[in-house]
């Protein structure tokens, strides 16, 4: 029996290595997403296009990645997931490398769209794999690391783009291409995780030699959408990501503030990237959101959704303060990136307005970060293993539409607001308006809290029935 268990479940070291690889890949996914916005100025100058055209690239890339993820996830829920992840990683690495070599805007656009297609595999198929490694009791915690890795990836992309790309915008793309190729090699040694192995209801049947061979089919799609919690989890992304998508313009807001105080564009890009990076540190507290979600979920099956609802709604006032609180920037104009970074970090302690901005941002992001781990965990809780990748990808598709709208439309809003508010005030007003989309998001999580207990009970009953069939040797 023990030999069977090791061969089917893998040893602890191999499982931990596999989790680390998938989490790192989730972060690289978002490094690629966060790389372009800090470089809107340099890239637009090099390719001779307005910055809004690069905002369009980011918006369309979000949408293409989300659409591609549905196809990747459906195939992944029917077949071996490991090769799909390797192919997807190679595709986004190729697109990122092509972006670095682009000499004209159309070439850059096509390369970014190729990268977006590959990125669709990493999140959707990777999510399905990771849920099969985590027991329901720890889903919030582990999914907080999954979500945190994505936030860290965005942060790293913002910082890498701003620091490495301040004088040569192509360097960050070349570096990320190399990292993507290395990640593909790391996939070769990951554990090939069987579906359903983390479910308590299936544990005895799988340990006894049974194989969970249920796979998604087209007939399952109406049943997926008929599950009420799925509908709320999918739809909330439309409004949530409209707000989150607008936040990729944070580096631009703070670089514009630096330029308004008389700093050169090159120094302002570094300042904007560093400030935006610092202000995203609150996302690290998603671990707290995951832990609280796990703890409350053990007390009530509505727990995860309630934690997400409260966090989202409570964050709105803090975002509004963040965009309007004035800050005094004191850095060496024309100095090296290292000198500018050191000056910004020092100002957190020496300049009260910077310290207040940082505190406000950390609280706002800490509250909204409760959304991510509990959303991931809820998808796993209310769906059987063979549906999770597809449900995630459908949610990600709606997220992509919302994020594309938030990222693309907000650029037009900034332009329209310029007539009434000079920069950087137009950016502050536009960003503040988009955070109001968090209000309907919180309401939808509250509705999910009402429907999730029944959906979770139905999935648990289904898995018990399937476990009995596996133990009895009945065909699936």
GROMACS .gro file of C-alpha atoms in nm:
model
  476
    1UNK     CA    1   0.000   0.000   0.000
    2UNK     CA    2   0.275   0.248   0.088
    3UNK     CA    3   0.450   0.182  -0.243
    4UNK     CA    4   0.130   0.255  -0.429
    5UNK     CA    5   0.077   0.576  -0.233
    6UNK     CA    6   0.426   0.708  -0.312
    7UNK     CA    7   0.403   0.626  -0.683
    8UNK     CA    8   0.060   0.792  -0.716
    9UNK     CA    9   0.113   1.090  -0.489
   10UNK     CA   10   0.487   1.150  -0.522
   11UNK     CA   11   0.729   1.212  -0.237
   12UNK     CA   12   0.715   1.533  -0.035
   13UNK     CA   13   1.023   1.690  -0.196
   14UNK     CA   14   0.891   1.633  -0.548
   15UNK     CA   15   0.550   1.773  -0.456
   16UNK     CA   16   0.702   2.083  -0.295
   17UNK     CA   17   0.928   2.139  -0.595
   18UNK     CA   18   0.626   2.114  -0.826
   19UNK     CA   19   0.428   2.368  -0.622
   20UNK     CA   20   0.723   2.610  -0.626
   21UNK     CA   21   0.763   2.578  -1.004
   22UNK     CA   22   0.393   2.645  -1.066
   23UNK     CA   23   0.390   2.942  -0.828
   24UNK     CA   24   0.702   3.090  -0.992
   25UNK     CA   25   0.547   3.044  -1.337
   26UNK     CA   26   0.233   3.223  -1.219
   27UNK     CA   27   0.453   3.514  -1.115
   28UNK     CA   28   0.637   3.523  -1.451
   29UNK     CA   29   0.298   3.537  -1.620
   30UNK     CA   30   0.238   3.869  -1.445
   31UNK     CA   31   0.596   3.995  -1.491
   32UNK     CA   32   0.519   3.990  -1.863
   33UNK     CA   33   0.192   4.177  -1.802
   34UNK     CA   34   0.353   4.440  -1.579
   35UNK     CA   35   0.653   4.503  -1.801
   36UNK     CA   36   0.497   4.734  -2.060
   37UNK     CA   37   0.308   5.009  -1.866
   38UNK     CA   38   0.616   5.166  -1.701
   39UNK     CA   39   0.773   5.187  -2.047
   40UNK     CA   40   0.484   5.350  -2.231
   41UNK     CA   41   0.691   5.670  -2.272
   42UNK     CA   42   1.018   5.518  -2.406
   43UNK     CA   43   0.841   5.262  -2.629
   44UNK     CA   44   0.603   5.521  -2.775
   45UNK     CA   45   0.900   5.742  -2.857
   46UNK     CA   46   1.097   5.458  -3.017
   47UNK     CA   47   0.803   5.331  -3.222
   48UNK     CA   48   0.670   5.683  -3.296
   49UNK     CA   49   0.316   5.627  -3.165
   50UNK     CA   50   0.109   5.799  -2.893
   51UNK     CA   51   0.113   5.641  -2.547
   52UNK     CA   52  -0.256   5.557  -2.575
   53UNK     CA   53  -0.169   5.312  -2.855
   54UNK     CA   54   0.048   5.120  -2.609
   55UNK     CA   55  -0.235   5.125  -2.357
   56UNK     CA   56  -0.440   4.964  -2.633
   57UNK     CA   57  -0.174   4.691  -2.673
   58UNK     CA   58  -0.196   4.610  -2.302
   59UNK     CA   59  -0.576   4.608  -2.310
   60UNK     CA   60  -0.598   4.381  -2.616
   61UNK     CA   61  -0.331   4.151  -2.473
   62UNK     CA   62  -0.538   4.104  -2.156
   63UNK     CA   63  -0.836   4.006  -2.370
   64UNK     CA   64  -0.644   3.772  -2.604
   65UNK     CA   65  -0.480   3.597  -2.309
   66UNK     CA   66  -0.818   3.545  -2.144
   67UNK     CA   67  -0.980   3.406  -2.461
   68UNK     CA   68  -0.685   3.174  -2.524
   69UNK     CA   69  -0.703   3.053  -2.162
   70UNK     CA   70  -1.051   2.907  -2.222
   71UNK     CA   71  -0.918   2.684  -2.500
   72UNK     CA   72  -0.606   2.586  -2.304
   73UNK     CA   73  -0.812   2.506  -1.993
   74UNK     CA   74  -1.073   2.296  -2.174
   75UNK     CA   75  -0.803   2.086  -2.340
   76UNK     CA   76  -0.620   2.065  -2.006
   77UNK     CA   77  -0.934   1.936  -1.830
   78UNK     CA   78  -0.951   1.656  -2.089
   79UNK     CA   79  -0.584   1.559  -2.127
   80UNK     CA   80  -0.230   1.560  -1.982
   81UNK     CA   81  -0.168   1.907  -1.844
   82UNK     CA   82   0.212   1.911  -1.817
   83UNK     CA   83   0.292   1.929  -2.194
   84UNK     CA   84   0.038   2.209  -2.235
   85UNK     CA   85   0.211   2.419  -1.970
   86UNK     CA   86   0.549   2.370  -2.138
   87UNK     CA   87   0.416   2.466  -2.481
   88UNK     CA   88   0.236   2.770  -2.342
   89UNK     CA   89   0.552   2.892  -2.168
   90UNK     CA   90   0.755   2.859  -2.488
   91UNK     CA   91   0.493   3.056  -2.681
   92UNK     CA   92   0.492   3.352  -2.441
   93UNK     CA   93   0.873   3.349  -2.426
   94UNK     CA   94   0.883   3.368  -2.807
   95UNK     CA   95   0.637   3.658  -2.808
   96UNK     CA   96   0.835   3.844  -2.543
   97UNK     CA   97   1.155   3.799  -2.741
   98UNK     CA   98   0.979   3.925  -3.053
   99UNK     CA   99   0.866   4.234  -2.862
  100UNK     CA  100   1.228   4.315  -2.780
  101UNK     CA  101   1.325   4.295  -3.146
  102UNK     CA  102   1.030   4.493  -3.283
  103UNK     CA  103   1.121   4.801  -3.483
  104UNK     CA  104   0.769   4.916  -3.566
  105UNK     CA  105   0.439   4.935  -3.381
  106UNK     CA  106   0.258   4.659  -3.581
  107UNK     CA  107   0.542   4.415  -3.513
  108UNK     CA  108   0.539   4.501  -3.143
  109UNK     CA  109   0.160   4.452  -3.132
  110UNK     CA  110   0.176   4.109  -3.301
  111UNK     CA  111   0.460   3.994  -3.074
  112UNK     CA  112   0.267   4.099  -2.763
  113UNK     CA  113  -0.041   3.911  -2.886
  114UNK     CA  114   0.166   3.595  -2.943
  115UNK     CA  115   0.295   3.626  -2.587
  116UNK     CA  116  -0.063   3.671  -2.464
  117UNK     CA  117  -0.172   3.345  -2.627
  118UNK     CA  118   0.101   3.156  -2.440
  119UNK     CA  119   0.024   3.333  -2.113
  120UNK     CA  120  -0.329   3.197  -2.129
  121UNK     CA  121  -0.200   2.846  -2.060
  122UNK     CA  122   0.003   2.931  -1.750
  123UNK     CA  123  -0.279   3.061  -1.535
  124UNK     CA  124  -0.568   2.835  -1.638
  125UNK     CA  125  -0.392   2.498  -1.666
  126UNK     CA  126  -0.159   2.577  -1.378
  127UNK     CA  127  -0.456   2.657  -1.153
  128UNK     CA  128  -0.613   2.320  -1.227
  129UNK     CA  129  -0.290   2.143  -1.138
  130UNK     CA  130  -0.231   2.332  -0.814
  131UNK     CA  131  -0.584   2.264  -0.683
  132UNK     CA  132  -0.506   1.892  -0.708
  133UNK     CA  133  -0.209   1.941  -0.476
  134UNK     CA  134  -0.393   2.125  -0.196
  135UNK     CA  135  -0.641   1.993   0.060
  136UNK     CA  136  -0.961   2.201   0.101
  137UNK     CA  137  -0.860   2.307   0.454
  138UNK     CA  138  -0.551   2.487   0.322
  139UNK     CA  139  -0.679   2.618  -0.009
  140UNK     CA  140  -0.703   2.977   0.105
  141UNK     CA  141  -0.346   2.981   0.237
  142UNK     CA  142  -0.182   2.813  -0.062
  143UNK     CA  143  -0.395   3.008  -0.307
  144UNK     CA  144  -0.280   3.325  -0.132
  145UNK     CA  145   0.074   3.231  -0.235
  146UNK     CA  146  -0.053   3.162  -0.586
  147UNK     CA  147  -0.223   3.501  -0.597
  148UNK     CA  148   0.068   3.669  -0.419
  149UNK     CA  149   0.308   3.533  -0.678
  150UNK     CA  150   0.098   3.705  -0.943
  151UNK     CA  151   0.108   4.032  -0.750
  152UNK     CA  152   0.482   3.996  -0.697
  153UNK     CA  153   0.515   3.925  -1.068
  154UNK     CA  154   0.331   4.245  -1.158
  155UNK     CA  155   0.545   4.433  -0.908
  156UNK     CA  156   0.863   4.278  -1.049
  157UNK     CA  157   0.753   4.361  -1.401
  158UNK     CA  158   0.686   4.722  -1.304
  159UNK     CA  159   1.021   4.754  -1.128
  160UNK     CA  160   1.219   4.568  -1.395
  161UNK     CA  161   1.063   4.773  -1.671
  162UNK     CA  162   1.128   5.102  -1.494
  163UNK     CA  163   1.487   5.028  -1.386
  164UNK     CA  164   1.627   4.822  -1.673
  165UNK     CA  165   1.422   4.996  -1.939
  166UNK     CA  166   1.476   5.361  -1.841
  167UNK     CA  167   1.760   5.396  -2.091
  168UNK     CA  168   1.694   5.095  -2.317
  169UNK     CA  169   1.337   4.964  -2.319
  170UNK     CA  170   1.434   4.640  -2.500
  171UNK     CA  171   1.652   4.498  -2.222
  172UNK     CA  172   1.369   4.387  -1.987
  173UNK     CA  173   1.202   4.193  -2.268
  174UNK     CA  174   1.524   4.013  -2.355
  175UNK     CA  175   1.583   3.922  -1.991
  176UNK     CA  176   1.230   3.785  -1.950
  177UNK     CA  177   1.270   3.574  -2.265
  178UNK     CA  178   1.571   3.400  -2.114
  179UNK     CA  179   1.387   3.345  -1.786
  180UNK     CA  180   1.092   3.195  -1.975
  181UNK     CA  181   1.317   2.943  -2.148
  182UNK     CA  182   1.469   2.846  -1.813
  183UNK     CA  183   1.117   2.799  -1.670
  184UNK     CA  184   1.032   2.559  -1.951
  185UNK     CA  185   1.332   2.345  -1.853
  186UNK     CA  186   1.213   2.350  -1.490
  187UNK     CA  187   0.879   2.203  -1.599
  188UNK     CA  188   1.054   1.886  -1.715
  189UNK     CA  189   1.117   1.782  -1.355
  190UNK     CA  190   0.776   1.860  -1.203
  191UNK     CA  191   0.548   1.593  -1.060
  192UNK     CA  192   0.265   1.486  -1.294
  193UNK     CA  193  -0.024   1.539  -1.052
  194UNK     CA  194  -0.330   1.308  -1.082
  195UNK     CA  195  -0.671   1.474  -1.079
  196UNK     CA  196  -0.864   1.469  -0.755
  197UNK     CA  197  -0.579   1.354  -0.534
  198UNK     CA  198  -0.633   1.634  -0.278
  199UNK     CA  199  -1.003   1.557  -0.220
  200UNK     CA  200  -1.073   1.389   0.118
  201UNK     CA  201  -1.374   1.210  -0.031
  202UNK     CA  202  -1.153   1.037  -0.290
  203UNK     CA  203  -0.847   0.964  -0.074
  204UNK     CA  204  -0.923   0.603   0.019
  205UNK     CA  205  -1.034   0.507  -0.331
  206UNK     CA  206  -0.722   0.658  -0.492
  207UNK     CA  207  -0.487   0.503  -0.234
  208UNK     CA  208  -0.649   0.166  -0.301
  209UNK     CA  209  -0.548   0.190  -0.666
  210UNK     CA  210  -0.852   0.361  -0.816
  211UNK     CA  211  -0.806   0.620  -1.089
  212UNK     CA  212  -1.016   0.934  -1.111
  213UNK     CA  213  -1.073   0.934  -1.486
  214UNK     CA  214  -1.367   1.174  -1.510
  215UNK     CA  215  -1.311   1.438  -1.778
  216UNK     CA  216  -1.503   1.744  -1.885
  217UNK     CA  217  -1.732   1.728  -2.188
  218UNK     CA  218  -1.937   1.981  -2.377
  219UNK     CA  219  -2.247   1.856  -2.198
  220UNK     CA  220  -2.095   1.979  -1.870
  221UNK     CA  221  -2.081   2.344  -1.975
  222UNK     CA  222  -2.452   2.422  -1.908
  223UNK     CA  223  -2.422   2.255  -1.567
  224UNK     CA  224  -2.118   2.467  -1.485
  225UNK     CA  225  -2.303   2.788  -1.563
  226UNK     CA  226  -2.616   2.668  -1.384
  227UNK     CA  227  -2.421   2.652  -1.057
  228UNK     CA  228  -2.516   2.985  -0.899
  229UNK     CA  229  -2.190   3.047  -0.714
  230UNK     CA  230  -1.999   3.005  -1.040
  231UNK     CA  231  -2.211   3.279  -1.196
  232UNK     CA  232  -2.128   3.527  -0.919
  233UNK     CA  233  -1.759   3.431  -0.914
  234UNK     CA  234  -1.734   3.478  -1.289
  235UNK     CA  235  -1.938   3.799  -1.315
  236UNK     CA  236  -1.761   3.980  -1.029
  237UNK     CA  237  -1.446   3.987  -1.240
  238UNK     CA  238  -1.606   4.229  -1.485
  239UNK     CA  239  -1.625   4.508  -1.230
  240UNK     CA  240  -1.333   4.404  -1.009
  241UNK     CA  241  -1.089   4.394  -1.297
  242UNK     CA  242  -1.215   4.723  -1.439
  243UNK     CA  243  -1.085   4.873  -1.115
  244UNK     CA  244  -0.770   4.657  -1.092
  245UNK     CA  245  -0.693   4.712  -1.461
  246UNK     CA  246  -0.690   5.088  -1.416
  247UNK     CA  247  -0.419   5.050  -1.148
  248UNK     CA  248  -0.156   4.963  -1.409
  249UNK     CA  249  -0.150   5.339  -1.466
  250UNK     CA  250  -0.016   5.402  -1.114
  251UNK     CA  251   0.344   5.437  -1.244
  252UNK     CA  252   0.220   5.698  -1.492
  253UNK     CA  253   0.039   5.894  -1.220
  254UNK     CA  254   0.351   5.918  -1.005
  255UNK     CA  255   0.586   5.984  -1.296
  256UNK     CA  256   0.355   6.270  -1.398
  257UNK     CA  257   0.370   6.402  -1.043
  258UNK     CA  258   0.749   6.394  -1.066
  259UNK     CA  259   0.747   6.578  -1.400
  260UNK     CA  260   0.506   6.836  -1.255
  261UNK     CA  261   0.767   6.902  -0.985
  262UNK     CA  262   1.029   6.969  -1.254
  263UNK     CA  263   1.208   6.634  -1.296
  264UNK     CA  264   1.326   6.509  -1.636
  265UNK     CA  265   1.123   6.233  -1.811
  266UNK     CA  266   1.393   5.966  -1.757
  267UNK     CA  267   1.411   6.036  -1.383
  268UNK     CA  268   1.031   6.058  -1.364
  269UNK     CA  269   0.995   5.706  -1.515
  270UNK     CA  270   1.219   5.563  -1.243
  271UNK     CA  271   1.037   5.757  -0.972
  272UNK     CA  272   0.697   5.639  -1.097
  273UNK     CA  273   0.807   5.275  -1.113
  274UNK     CA  274   0.958   5.279  -0.762
  275UNK     CA  275   0.657   5.450  -0.604
  276UNK     CA  276   0.415   5.213  -0.777
  277UNK     CA  277   0.623   4.917  -0.663
  278UNK     CA  278   0.628   5.036  -0.302
  279UNK     CA  279   0.255   5.097  -0.306
  280UNK     CA  280   0.186   4.738  -0.418
  281UNK     CA  281   0.352   4.590  -0.109
  282UNK     CA  282   0.014   4.561   0.060
  283UNK     CA  283  -0.065   4.277  -0.176
  284UNK     CA  284   0.171   4.061   0.033
  285UNK     CA  285  -0.101   4.058   0.298
  286UNK     CA  286  -0.314   3.837   0.075
  287UNK     CA  287  -0.171   3.559   0.294
  288UNK     CA  288  -0.376   3.705   0.580
  289UNK     CA  289  -0.684   3.709   0.359
  290UNK     CA  290  -0.627   3.344   0.271
  291UNK     CA  291  -0.577   3.241   0.634
  292UNK     CA  292  -0.887   3.430   0.749
  293UNK     CA  293  -1.085   3.275   0.464
  294UNK     CA  294  -0.971   2.924   0.562
  295UNK     CA  295  -1.054   2.985   0.929
  296UNK     CA  296  -1.400   3.129   0.861
  297UNK     CA  297  -1.475   2.864   0.599
  298UNK     CA  298  -1.425   2.594   0.865
  299UNK     CA  299  -1.694   2.768   1.072
  300UNK     CA  300  -1.939   2.841   0.791
  301UNK     CA  301  -1.948   2.742   0.419
  302UNK     CA  302  -2.010   3.111   0.342
  303UNK     CA  303  -1.680   3.214   0.500
  304UNK     CA  304  -1.456   3.272   0.199
  305UNK     CA  305  -1.711   3.480   0.011
  306UNK     CA  306  -1.784   3.695   0.316
  307UNK     CA  307  -1.412   3.771   0.368
  308UNK     CA  308  -1.377   3.877   0.004
  309UNK     CA  309  -1.690   4.095   0.017
  310UNK     CA  310  -1.582   4.284   0.328
  311UNK     CA  311  -1.226   4.334   0.203
  312UNK     CA  312  -1.331   4.473  -0.136
  313UNK     CA  313  -1.586   4.720   0.001
  314UNK     CA  314  -1.367   4.844   0.286
  315UNK     CA  315  -1.078   4.925   0.048
  316UNK     CA  316  -1.259   5.187  -0.162
  317UNK     CA  317  -1.212   5.488   0.070
  318UNK     CA  318  -0.839   5.415   0.107
  319UNK     CA  319  -0.789   5.413  -0.271
  320UNK     CA  320  -0.961   5.749  -0.301
  321UNK     CA  321  -0.727   5.898  -0.040
  322UNK     CA  322  -0.420   5.746  -0.210
  323UNK     CA  323  -0.480   5.918  -0.543
  324UNK     CA  324  -0.533   6.266  -0.400
  325UNK     CA  325  -0.295   6.294  -0.104
  326UNK     CA  326  -0.012   6.529  -0.216
  327UNK     CA  327   0.344   6.401  -0.197
  328UNK     CA  328   0.674   6.586  -0.208
  329UNK     CA  329   0.936   6.415  -0.425
  330UNK     CA  330   1.304   6.485  -0.351
  331UNK     CA  331   1.542   6.281  -0.569
  332UNK     CA  332   1.860   6.363  -0.767
  333UNK     CA  333   1.742   6.466  -1.113
  334UNK     CA  334   1.950   6.291  -1.380
  335UNK     CA  335   2.112   6.065  -1.121
  336UNK     CA  336   2.161   5.692  -1.160
  337UNK     CA  337   1.868   5.455  -1.110
  338UNK     CA  338   2.026   5.337  -0.785
  339UNK     CA  339   2.053   5.691  -0.651
  340UNK     CA  340   1.692   5.768  -0.739
  341UNK     CA  341   1.570   5.444  -0.579
  342UNK     CA  342   1.769   5.518  -0.261
  343UNK     CA  343   1.623   5.869  -0.242
  344UNK     CA  344   1.266   5.742  -0.282
  345UNK     CA  345   1.316   5.478  -0.011
  346UNK     CA  346   1.465   5.737   0.221
  347UNK     CA  347   1.168   5.970   0.165
  348UNK     CA  348   0.935   5.707   0.315
  349UNK     CA  349   1.089   5.789   0.654
  350UNK     CA  350   1.184   6.153   0.607
  351UNK     CA  351   0.886   6.291   0.412
  352UNK     CA  352   0.549   6.260   0.596
  353UNK     CA  353   0.340   6.284   0.277
  354UNK     CA  354   0.525   5.988   0.123
  355UNK     CA  355   0.488   5.784   0.441
  356UNK     CA  356   0.114   5.858   0.454
  357UNK     CA  357   0.074   5.759   0.089
  358UNK     CA  358   0.256   5.433   0.148
  359UNK     CA  359   0.045   5.349   0.454
  360UNK     CA  360  -0.278   5.424   0.268
  361UNK     CA  361  -0.173   5.212  -0.028
  362UNK     CA  362  -0.072   4.917   0.190
  363UNK     CA  363  -0.410   4.918   0.368
  364UNK     CA  364  -0.604   4.949   0.041
  365UNK     CA  365  -0.414   4.669  -0.129
  366UNK     CA  366  -0.421   4.448   0.181
  367UNK     CA  367  -0.801   4.470   0.188
  368UNK     CA  368  -0.855   4.405  -0.182
  369UNK     CA  369  -0.600   4.122  -0.177
  370UNK     CA  370  -0.852   3.916   0.024
  371UNK     CA  371  -1.031   3.879  -0.310
  372UNK     CA  372  -0.767   3.670  -0.485
  373UNK     CA  373  -0.705   3.365  -0.259
  374UNK     CA  374  -1.070   3.328  -0.168
  375UNK     CA  375  -1.179   3.351  -0.532
  376UNK     CA  376  -0.933   3.078  -0.629
  377UNK     CA  377  -1.034   2.860  -0.333
  378UNK     CA  378  -1.406   2.905  -0.392
  379UNK     CA  379  -1.375   2.791  -0.753
  380UNK     CA  380  -1.211   2.471  -0.627
  381UNK     CA  381  -1.469   2.429  -0.348
  382UNK     CA  382  -1.780   2.450  -0.568
  383UNK     CA  383  -1.655   2.249  -0.869
  384UNK     CA  384  -1.535   1.889  -0.919
  385UNK     CA  385  -1.168   1.849  -1.026
  386UNK     CA  386  -1.238   1.805  -1.399
  387UNK     CA  387  -1.424   2.137  -1.418
  388UNK     CA  388  -1.187   2.367  -1.230
  389UNK     CA  389  -0.952   2.472  -1.507
  390UNK     CA  390  -1.243   2.556  -1.737
  391UNK     CA  391  -1.434   2.750  -1.469
  392UNK     CA  392  -1.118   2.939  -1.380
  393UNK     CA  393  -1.062   3.024  -1.747
  394UNK     CA  394  -1.421   3.145  -1.789
  395UNK     CA  395  -1.373   3.367  -1.487
  396UNK     CA  396  -1.039   3.476  -1.627
  397UNK     CA  397  -1.207   3.559  -1.959
  398UNK     CA  398  -1.450   3.792  -1.785
  399UNK     CA  399  -1.157   3.924  -1.580
  400UNK     CA  400  -0.974   3.993  -1.905
  401UNK     CA  401  -1.269   4.183  -2.050
  402UNK     CA  402  -1.296   4.390  -1.731
  403UNK     CA  403  -0.924   4.447  -1.709
  404UNK     CA  404  -0.899   4.540  -2.077
  405UNK     CA  405  -1.180   4.791  -2.025
  406UNK     CA  406  -1.019   4.928  -1.712
  407UNK     CA  407  -0.680   4.957  -1.877
  408UNK     CA  408  -0.793   5.077  -2.219
  409UNK     CA  409  -1.087   5.302  -2.140
  410UNK     CA  410  -0.914   5.472  -1.848
  411UNK     CA  411  -0.653   5.600  -2.092
  412UNK     CA  412  -0.928   5.770  -2.292
  413UNK     CA  413  -1.079   5.902  -1.968
  414UNK     CA  414  -0.745   6.058  -1.875
  415UNK     CA  415  -0.737   6.234  -2.210
  416UNK     CA  416  -1.091   6.366  -2.170
  417UNK     CA  417  -1.030   6.480  -1.815
  418UNK     CA  418  -0.723   6.675  -1.928
  419UNK     CA  419  -0.962   6.941  -2.058
  420UNK     CA  420  -1.084   7.011  -1.705
  421UNK     CA  421  -0.792   6.893  -1.491
  422UNK     CA  422  -0.424   6.947  -1.580
  423UNK     CA  423  -0.182   6.655  -1.529
  424UNK     CA  424  -0.133   6.488  -1.289
  425UNK     CA  425  -0.479   6.573  -1.146
  426UNK     CA  426  -0.654   6.419  -1.446
  427UNK     CA  427  -0.487   6.084  -1.366
  428UNK     CA  428  -0.592   6.104  -1.000
  429UNK     CA  429  -0.955   6.183  -1.085
  430UNK     CA  430  -0.973   5.908  -1.348
  431UNK     CA  431  -0.824   5.643  -1.121
  432UNK     CA  432  -1.055   5.742  -0.835
  433UNK     CA  433  -1.362   5.707  -1.056
  434UNK     CA  434  -1.262   5.355  -1.164
  435UNK     CA  435  -1.228   5.231  -0.806
  436UNK     CA  436  -1.604   5.273  -0.763
  437UNK     CA  437  -1.638   4.952  -0.966
  438UNK     CA  438  -1.535   4.768  -0.648
  439UNK     CA  439  -1.881   4.838  -0.499
  440UNK     CA  440  -2.079   4.600  -0.729
  441UNK     CA  441  -1.792   4.352  -0.689
  442UNK     CA  442  -1.845   4.339  -0.313
  443UNK     CA  443  -2.220   4.295  -0.361
  444UNK     CA  444  -2.164   3.994  -0.589
  445UNK     CA  445  -1.938   3.830  -0.330
  446UNK     CA  446  -2.214   3.880  -0.073
  447UNK     CA  447  -2.454   3.701  -0.309
  448UNK     CA  448  -2.196   3.420  -0.352
  449UNK     CA  449  -2.191   3.384   0.027
  450UNK     CA  450  -2.562   3.297   0.009
  451UNK     CA  451  -2.529   3.036  -0.269
  452UNK     CA  452  -2.196   2.867  -0.192
  453UNK     CA  453  -2.309   2.642   0.099
  454UNK     CA  454  -2.554   2.450  -0.120
  455UNK     CA  455  -2.308   2.422  -0.414
  456UNK     CA  456  -2.027   2.298  -0.189
  457UNK     CA  457  -2.256   2.033  -0.038
  458UNK     CA  458  -2.357   1.912  -0.385
  459UNK     CA  459  -1.993   1.875  -0.498
  460UNK     CA  460  -1.900   1.686  -0.181
  461UNK     CA  461  -2.192   1.448  -0.233
  462UNK     CA  462  -2.091   1.394  -0.596
  463UNK     CA  463  -1.732   1.309  -0.497
  464UNK     CA  464  -1.856   1.064  -0.231
  465UNK     CA  465  -2.064   0.888  -0.495
  466UNK     CA  466  -1.771   0.868  -0.734
  467UNK     CA  467  -1.543   0.737  -0.458
  468UNK     CA  468  -1.791   0.452  -0.395
  469UNK     CA  469  -1.784   0.367  -0.765
  470UNK     CA  470  -1.404   0.370  -0.775
  471UNK     CA  471  -1.381   0.143  -0.471
  472UNK     CA  472  -1.639  -0.091  -0.617
  473UNK     CA  473  -1.465  -0.101  -0.954
  474UNK     CA  474  -1.767   0.041  -1.136
  475UNK     CA  475  -1.693   0.201  -1.472
  476UNK     CA  476  -1.694   0.580  -1.481
   0.00000   0.00000   0.00000
